[in-house]
XYZ file of C-alpha atoms in Angstrom:
453
model
C -4.205 -20.388 -2.137
C -6.439 -19.661 1.059
C -8.862 -22.126 2.205
C -12.023 -22.253 0.032
C -14.708 -24.692 -0.644
C -12.128 -27.671 -0.493
C -11.618 -26.975 3.118
C -7.794 -26.532 2.960
C -6.233 -25.263 6.207
C -5.762 -21.544 6.549
C -2.409 -21.510 8.378
C -1.442 -17.894 7.514
C -4.190 -16.731 9.959
C -2.565 -18.728 12.776
C 1.260 -17.985 12.461
C 3.595 -20.085 14.504
C 3.792 -18.905 18.043
C 6.692 -16.820 18.981
C 8.805 -16.854 22.171
C 6.996 -17.613 25.407
C 8.317 -14.143 26.687
C 6.802 -12.312 23.742
C 4.670 -9.427 24.781
C 0.992 -8.952 23.430
C 2.123 -5.990 21.528
C 4.922 -7.730 19.926
C 2.662 -10.552 18.927
C 0.049 -8.220 17.525
C 2.566 -6.340 15.368
C 4.271 -9.524 14.242
C 1.144 -11.453 13.313
C -0.444 -8.312 11.497
C 2.835 -8.126 9.516
C 2.695 -11.937 8.706
C -0.883 -11.589 7.406
C 0.446 -9.151 4.759
C 3.705 -10.803 3.710
C 2.846 -14.410 3.450
C 4.273 -15.485 0.035
C 1.316 -17.597 -0.832
C -1.685 -15.814 0.310
C -0.719 -12.589 2.178
C -2.678 -9.571 1.709
C 0.014 -8.075 -0.432
C -0.063 -10.750 -2.944
C -3.895 -10.974 -3.073
C -4.053 -7.076 -3.464
C -1.595 -7.358 -6.332
C -3.815 -9.656 -8.179
C -6.540 -7.005 -7.950
C -4.278 -4.205 -8.936
C -4.169 -2.901 -5.151
C -0.770 -1.686 -3.886
C -0.868 -2.627 -0.099
C 1.987 -1.795 2.169
C 2.833 -4.143 4.940
C 3.052 -2.691 8.439
C 6.416 -2.681 10.176
C 6.871 -4.963 13.146
C 8.521 -2.239 15.102
C 8.233 1.576 15.574
C 11.114 3.615 14.215
C 12.070 6.468 16.636
C 14.595 8.914 15.147
C 16.892 10.896 17.561
C 18.104 14.137 16.054
C 19.624 17.253 17.333
C 22.851 19.336 17.906
C 26.254 17.948 18.056
C 27.033 16.476 21.469
C 23.381 16.765 22.592
C 23.370 13.348 24.270
C 21.552 11.339 21.441
C 23.742 8.342 21.576
C 23.848 8.547 25.441
C 20.071 8.443 25.603
C 19.968 5.320 23.230
C 22.596 3.492 25.387
C 20.634 4.448 28.510
C 17.303 3.174 27.070
C 18.899 -0.135 25.727
C 21.077 -0.510 28.811
C 24.017 -1.515 26.769
C 26.892 0.467 25.387
C 26.016 0.314 21.915
C 26.798 3.663 20.447
C 29.969 5.619 21.096
C 29.635 8.837 23.130
C 31.829 11.790 23.636
C 32.395 15.541 22.989
C 33.632 14.843 19.514
C 31.385 14.085 16.664
C 31.175 10.358 17.198
C 28.008 9.576 15.079
C 28.983 10.717 11.591
C 26.310 8.684 9.692
C 22.939 7.033 10.459
C 22.800 4.004 12.597
C 19.830 1.767 13.251
C 19.838 0.184 16.700
C 17.512 -2.865 16.843
C 16.809 -5.890 18.930
C 17.834 -9.308 17.760
C 18.968 -12.702 18.724
C 22.665 -12.013 18.785
C 25.092 -8.998 18.832
C 25.974 -7.971 15.327
C 26.944 -4.972 13.087
C 25.723 -4.558 9.588
C 27.124 -2.208 6.828
C 25.152 -0.128 4.385
C 24.062 -2.733 1.901
C 23.127 -5.248 4.630
C 21.022 -2.436 6.351
C 19.160 -1.620 3.153
C 18.414 -5.392 2.867
C 17.202 -5.499 6.415
C 14.943 -2.429 6.025
C 13.497 -2.569 2.468
C 11.273 0.362 3.004
C 14.426 2.596 3.108
C 15.703 1.326 -0.200
C 15.227 4.904 -1.733
C 18.256 5.872 0.301
C 20.321 4.672 -2.493
C 19.264 7.757 -4.353
C 20.977 9.913 -1.785
C 24.628 10.305 -2.853
C 26.978 9.190 -0.036
C 24.242 7.866 2.332
C 24.789 4.021 1.892
C 28.469 4.522 2.800
C 27.465 6.145 6.016
C 24.653 3.801 6.993
C 24.820 0.959 9.457
C 22.939 -1.254 11.890
C 23.693 -2.282 15.400
C 21.768 -5.351 16.599
C 21.885 -6.124 20.314
C 20.070 -8.699 22.530
C 18.763 -6.125 25.022
C 15.150 -6.638 26.176
C 15.027 -3.578 28.502
C 11.854 -1.447 28.675
C 10.224 -1.627 25.290
C 13.392 -2.009 23.145
C 12.163 -5.221 21.397
C 9.422 -3.136 19.794
C 11.729 -0.236 18.738
C 14.283 0.520 16.061
C 16.181 3.587 17.116
C 17.731 5.756 14.364
C 20.761 7.735 15.692
C 21.679 10.671 13.407
C 24.620 12.763 12.812
C 25.300 15.701 15.261
C 24.219 18.981 13.667
C 26.618 22.086 13.706
C 26.758 25.435 11.921
C 29.621 26.937 10.206
C 31.989 25.370 7.903
C 31.146 21.789 8.895
C 30.709 19.853 5.721
C 28.868 16.475 5.606
C 29.646 13.768 3.006
C 26.015 13.722 2.100
C 22.886 15.927 2.098
C 22.257 15.859 5.839
C 19.209 18.260 5.703
C 17.656 16.351 2.829
C 18.155 12.952 4.424
C 16.933 13.948 7.813
C 13.794 15.375 6.375
C 13.313 12.235 4.211
C 13.897 9.899 7.403
C 11.272 12.042 9.358
C 8.702 11.227 6.904
C 9.090 7.518 7.413
C 9.764 7.304 11.186
C 6.966 7.000 13.694
C 8.541 9.386 16.330
C 11.107 12.170 16.141
C 12.835 13.231 19.381
C 14.769 16.504 19.099
C 17.517 17.127 21.537
C 18.785 20.565 22.405
C 22.265 20.745 24.093
C 22.380 23.603 26.699
C 26.236 23.916 26.289
C 26.380 26.352 23.312
C 24.831 24.402 20.322
C 21.341 24.828 21.467
C 20.559 27.550 18.817
C 22.024 25.687 15.909
C 20.322 27.205 12.757
C 20.887 23.954 10.823
C 18.809 22.007 13.494
C 16.159 24.748 13.673
C 15.799 24.734 9.786
C 15.322 21.020 9.653
C 12.876 20.980 12.540
C 10.805 23.756 10.799
C 10.628 21.856 7.634
C 9.681 18.633 9.376
C 6.918 20.494 11.427
C 5.174 21.383 8.033
C 3.779 17.994 7.607
C 4.886 15.796 10.520
C 4.424 18.229 13.561
C 2.631 15.577 15.522
C 5.802 13.281 15.494
C 8.053 16.010 16.888
C 8.938 16.128 20.634
C 11.562 18.533 21.993
C 13.915 17.907 25.022
C 16.529 19.838 26.862
C 19.193 17.295 27.104
C 22.074 17.241 29.572
C 19.973 19.515 31.760
C 22.108 18.763 34.796
C 25.094 20.495 33.040
C 23.119 23.728 32.428
C 24.164 25.240 35.741
C 21.845 26.506 38.527
C 18.133 26.564 38.213
C 18.193 30.217 36.812
C 20.665 29.383 34.279
C 18.646 26.393 33.039
C 15.473 28.479 32.762
C 17.303 31.082 30.815
C 18.624 28.433 28.354
C 15.143 26.988 28.043
C 13.738 30.429 27.348
C 16.261 31.155 24.694
C 15.603 27.891 22.808
C 11.832 28.256 22.992
C 12.072 31.907 21.842
C 14.168 30.782 18.944
C 11.868 28.062 18.014
C 8.775 30.277 18.337
C 10.378 32.754 15.846
C 9.630 30.188 13.342
C 6.046 30.526 11.964
C 5.199 26.862 11.962
C 6.672 26.330 15.490
C 5.023 29.136 17.203
C 2.136 27.092 18.759
C 0.469 27.353 22.070
C 1.408 25.087 24.861
C 4.990 24.450 23.764
C 6.595 21.956 25.949
C 10.342 21.083 26.407
C 10.918 18.696 29.257
C 14.426 18.672 30.846
C 16.252 15.451 30.841
C 19.610 13.912 31.507
C 21.129 10.437 31.948
C 20.873 9.455 35.672
C 24.157 8.816 37.300
C 24.181 7.550 40.899
C 27.843 8.690 41.226
C 26.678 12.277 40.193
C 23.590 13.247 42.037
C 21.766 16.429 40.667
C 18.794 18.466 42.078
C 17.638 19.068 38.550
C 14.257 17.681 37.692
C 14.739 14.666 35.394
C 11.848 14.070 33.101
C 13.539 11.344 31.085
C 10.709 8.987 31.972
C 8.424 11.413 29.835
C 10.506 10.204 26.971
C 9.731 6.553 27.680
C 6.150 7.433 28.099
C 6.072 9.219 24.770
C 7.651 6.131 23.043
C 5.093 3.845 24.757
C 2.306 5.959 23.514
C 3.681 6.012 19.887
C 3.839 2.187 20.166
C 0.315 2.040 21.328
C -0.862 4.357 18.380
C 1.099 2.299 16.042
C -0.717 -0.948 17.034
C -4.019 0.707 16.674
C -3.083 2.170 13.285
C -1.785 -0.972 12.132
C -5.071 -2.958 13.189
C -7.162 -0.135 11.541
C -5.055 -0.384 8.435
C -5.535 -4.258 8.355
C -9.227 -3.823 8.491
C -9.226 -1.097 5.931
C -7.255 -3.202 3.424
C -9.418 -6.138 3.991
C -12.538 -4.022 3.005
C -10.428 -2.718 0.071
C -9.925 -6.208 -1.127
C -13.503 -7.188 -0.662
C -14.736 -4.165 -2.537
C -12.311 -4.730 -5.336
C -13.361 -8.410 -5.588
C -17.013 -7.637 -5.538
C -16.332 -4.982 -8.349
C -14.473 -7.424 -10.481
C -17.346 -10.168 -10.057
C -19.893 -7.536 -10.999
C -17.885 -6.487 -13.984
C -17.626 -10.047 -15.009
C -21.422 -10.504 -14.799
C -21.963 -7.361 -16.857
C -19.496 -8.532 -19.410
C -21.215 -11.950 -19.687
C -24.626 -10.177 -20.157
C -22.978 -7.827 -22.697
C -21.474 -10.886 -24.501
C -24.983 -12.579 -24.666
C -26.603 -9.579 -26.068
C -23.764 -9.172 -28.549
C -23.880 -12.759 -29.683
C -27.767 -12.520 -30.143
C -27.423 -9.425 -32.300
C -24.514 -10.946 -34.204
C -26.423 -14.116 -34.871
C -29.501 -12.160 -36.038
C -27.513 -9.873 -38.398
C -25.588 -12.943 -39.572
C -28.681 -14.941 -40.431
C -30.207 -12.086 -42.309
C -26.944 -11.484 -44.077
C -26.787 -15.118 -45.148
C -30.573 -15.313 -46.291
C -30.128 -12.261 -48.593
C -27.500 -13.987 -51.013
C -29.920 -17.043 -50.904
C -32.803 -15.086 -51.827
C -30.866 -13.281 -54.614
C -29.517 -16.726 -55.851
C -33.219 -18.008 -56.003
C -34.496 -14.791 -57.538
C -31.821 -15.020 -60.246
C -32.656 -18.654 -61.027
C -36.444 -18.387 -60.950
C -37.747 -15.028 -60.524
C -36.912 -13.317 -63.794
C -38.607 -13.738 -67.278
C -35.414 -14.906 -68.727
C -35.052 -17.606 -66.001
C -38.530 -18.766 -66.686
C -38.071 -19.086 -70.321
C -34.856 -20.973 -69.810
C -36.367 -23.473 -67.355
C -39.326 -24.004 -69.926
C -36.666 -24.949 -72.647
C -34.729 -27.165 -70.297
C -37.515 -28.919 -68.412
C -40.579 -28.518 -70.682
C -43.747 -26.719 -70.198
C -45.231 -29.151 -67.842
C -42.371 -29.554 -65.611
C -41.621 -25.744 -65.670
C -45.114 -25.021 -64.442
C -44.701 -27.600 -61.649
C -41.297 -26.014 -60.622
C -43.021 -22.648 -60.621
C -45.521 -23.672 -58.038
C -42.557 -24.250 -55.602
C -40.649 -20.944 -56.352
C -43.906 -18.752 -56.690
C -43.235 -16.684 -53.430
C -39.749 -15.716 -54.628
C -41.054 -15.067 -58.155
C -43.973 -13.007 -56.806
C -41.665 -10.761 -54.784
C -39.244 -10.344 -57.563
C -42.113 -9.547 -59.990
C -42.688 -6.339 -57.938
C -39.413 -5.012 -59.176
C -39.616 -3.191 -62.453
C -37.448 -4.913 -65.149
C -35.386 -1.653 -65.679
C -34.354 -1.651 -62.052
C -33.682 -5.368 -61.726
C -29.795 -5.039 -61.738
C -29.930 -1.990 -59.319
C -32.049 -3.833 -56.777
C -29.972 -7.048 -57.238
C -26.601 -5.407 -56.447
C -28.156 -3.277 -53.846
C -29.350 -6.218 -51.881
C -25.896 -7.802 -52.442
C -24.188 -4.757 -50.950
C -26.692 -4.759 -48.077
C -25.868 -8.472 -47.391
C -22.258 -7.745 -47.283
C -22.870 -4.750 -44.836
C -24.953 -7.095 -42.618
C -22.300 -9.743 -42.487
C -19.653 -7.181 -41.587
C -21.985 -5.817 -38.821
C -22.440 -9.312 -37.498
C -18.710 -9.917 -37.541
C -18.083 -6.642 -35.508
C -21.009 -7.293 -33.143
C -19.621 -10.793 -32.243
C -16.661 -9.164 -30.594
C -17.049 -9.990 -26.876
C -15.433 -8.802 -23.608
C -12.940 -11.129 -21.819
C -14.729 -12.816 -18.939
C -13.340 -15.016 -15.978
C -13.221 -18.620 -16.125
C -14.960 -20.739 -13.514
C -11.622 -21.444 -11.875
C -10.604 -17.780 -11.695
C -14.050 -16.827 -10.234
C -13.848 -19.611 -7.660
C -10.238 -18.360 -6.635
C -11.443 -14.811 -6.319
C -14.406 -15.807 -4.157
C -12.069 -18.088 -1.997
C -9.635 -15.278 -1.406
C -12.580 -12.797 -0.686
C -14.099 -15.374 1.709
C -10.577 -15.897 3.382
C -9.993 -12.189 3.811
C -13.454 -11.471 5.046
C -14.006 -14.521 7.324
C -10.521 -15.317 8.416
C -8.288 -12.183 8.409
C -10.865 -9.792 9.733
C -11.770 -12.375 12.435
C -7.988 -12.519 13.385
C -7.795 -8.748 13.480
C -10.738 -8.711 15.840
C -9.080 -11.359 18.160
C -5.817 -9.373 18.175
C -7.587 -6.172 19.054
C -9.516 -7.752 21.952
C -6.199 -9.269 23.178
C -4.434 -5.929 23.025
C -7.234 -4.093 24.709
C -7.341 -6.659 27.381
C -3.703 -5.970 28.157
C -4.362 -2.192 28.208
C -7.681 -1.996 30.266
C -7.692 -5.225 32.090
C -9.583 -8.602 31.555
C -13.159 -7.148 30.856
C -16.023 -7.993 28.784
C -15.245 -6.359 25.426
C -18.247 -7.812 23.670
């Protein structure tokens, strides 16, 4: 449980320091993730106790690379990582989906292990054939911003009779919803106008257009500058024929893998891809910290609401007990009154007590029960039984009402209230403070060591 009035240490707000070479961005994403997933008092478990479903942020951004067959997707990933991870070639080398991520040692994982590594992709099990064509490549590269990235290499898309062992269009659209960035590569060597690619891009653009970035890959193989411009125009025209993609300021940089042994005069804008990835990482960090603050406020509001409901329930229970006790007392007094009336209030009862006790003692007894007798004397003799059973019925009704009114609402115990308040204080005082510190560290890295107060 988080620290409360007992002063226990709040170690989750200060996770163990990572590697000395760890960047500020890596640390921000890692610590934000740990604040959610701590098994004892992470935000996910605290939220679950309040019926809040909170999603922990990912520690890395996911970049999906998609496009035509032989468009250079795997080659770009190898260039970025600076290791030969993915096979490349003219043939369709990437037949499934491959995650490429940074780790402590070089390793390859199959479908089941991949789903275990990426639990937010568990729904892939519902796609027939996908798990068999799912894998993960872990490498030790620390080049560029790779430690903060998980690349998703996708199957090359072609038209015609090519059949995939799974629903490639549906799976790409599903992946696109979960990824942070989608890089679309168009091959200038004959597959640039692949209708399958255009169909998927159009569907992704409907709800995730801000993630899509288009590139003419292998631009150095497109021939002379005039040929390259014609290829670009054809691709842009085909894209703009689609209603959702017909937007102003359409941009498609030309990129290719640099090769010192094969110089080219073609302008290479591959660094633009790196800047786009860097911008996505920056946005992800900001979104993660903003989501952390928002979830803290949700927990605080839910806790306050629960405590207010408990206070209202206690007040309602007090009023219910008061009404129930009042009805119960009246309901119990009526039978006593009827009993006394039966014993002393009727003419027959007075005659009976005179015979049993005698005249003198009977008159003495009548002094004590005179109030009951005087009330009962107001009832005409012919209506005595009616009034008697009517009062008896009223007594039963009052007792039933008392029993119903005594039903109370459940309330929190003192221990439960104390735990709720401790968790709220932990979230507001510790987690939000930690978020503020992380934000300041990240901003100092971005704009320099300035006064951010």
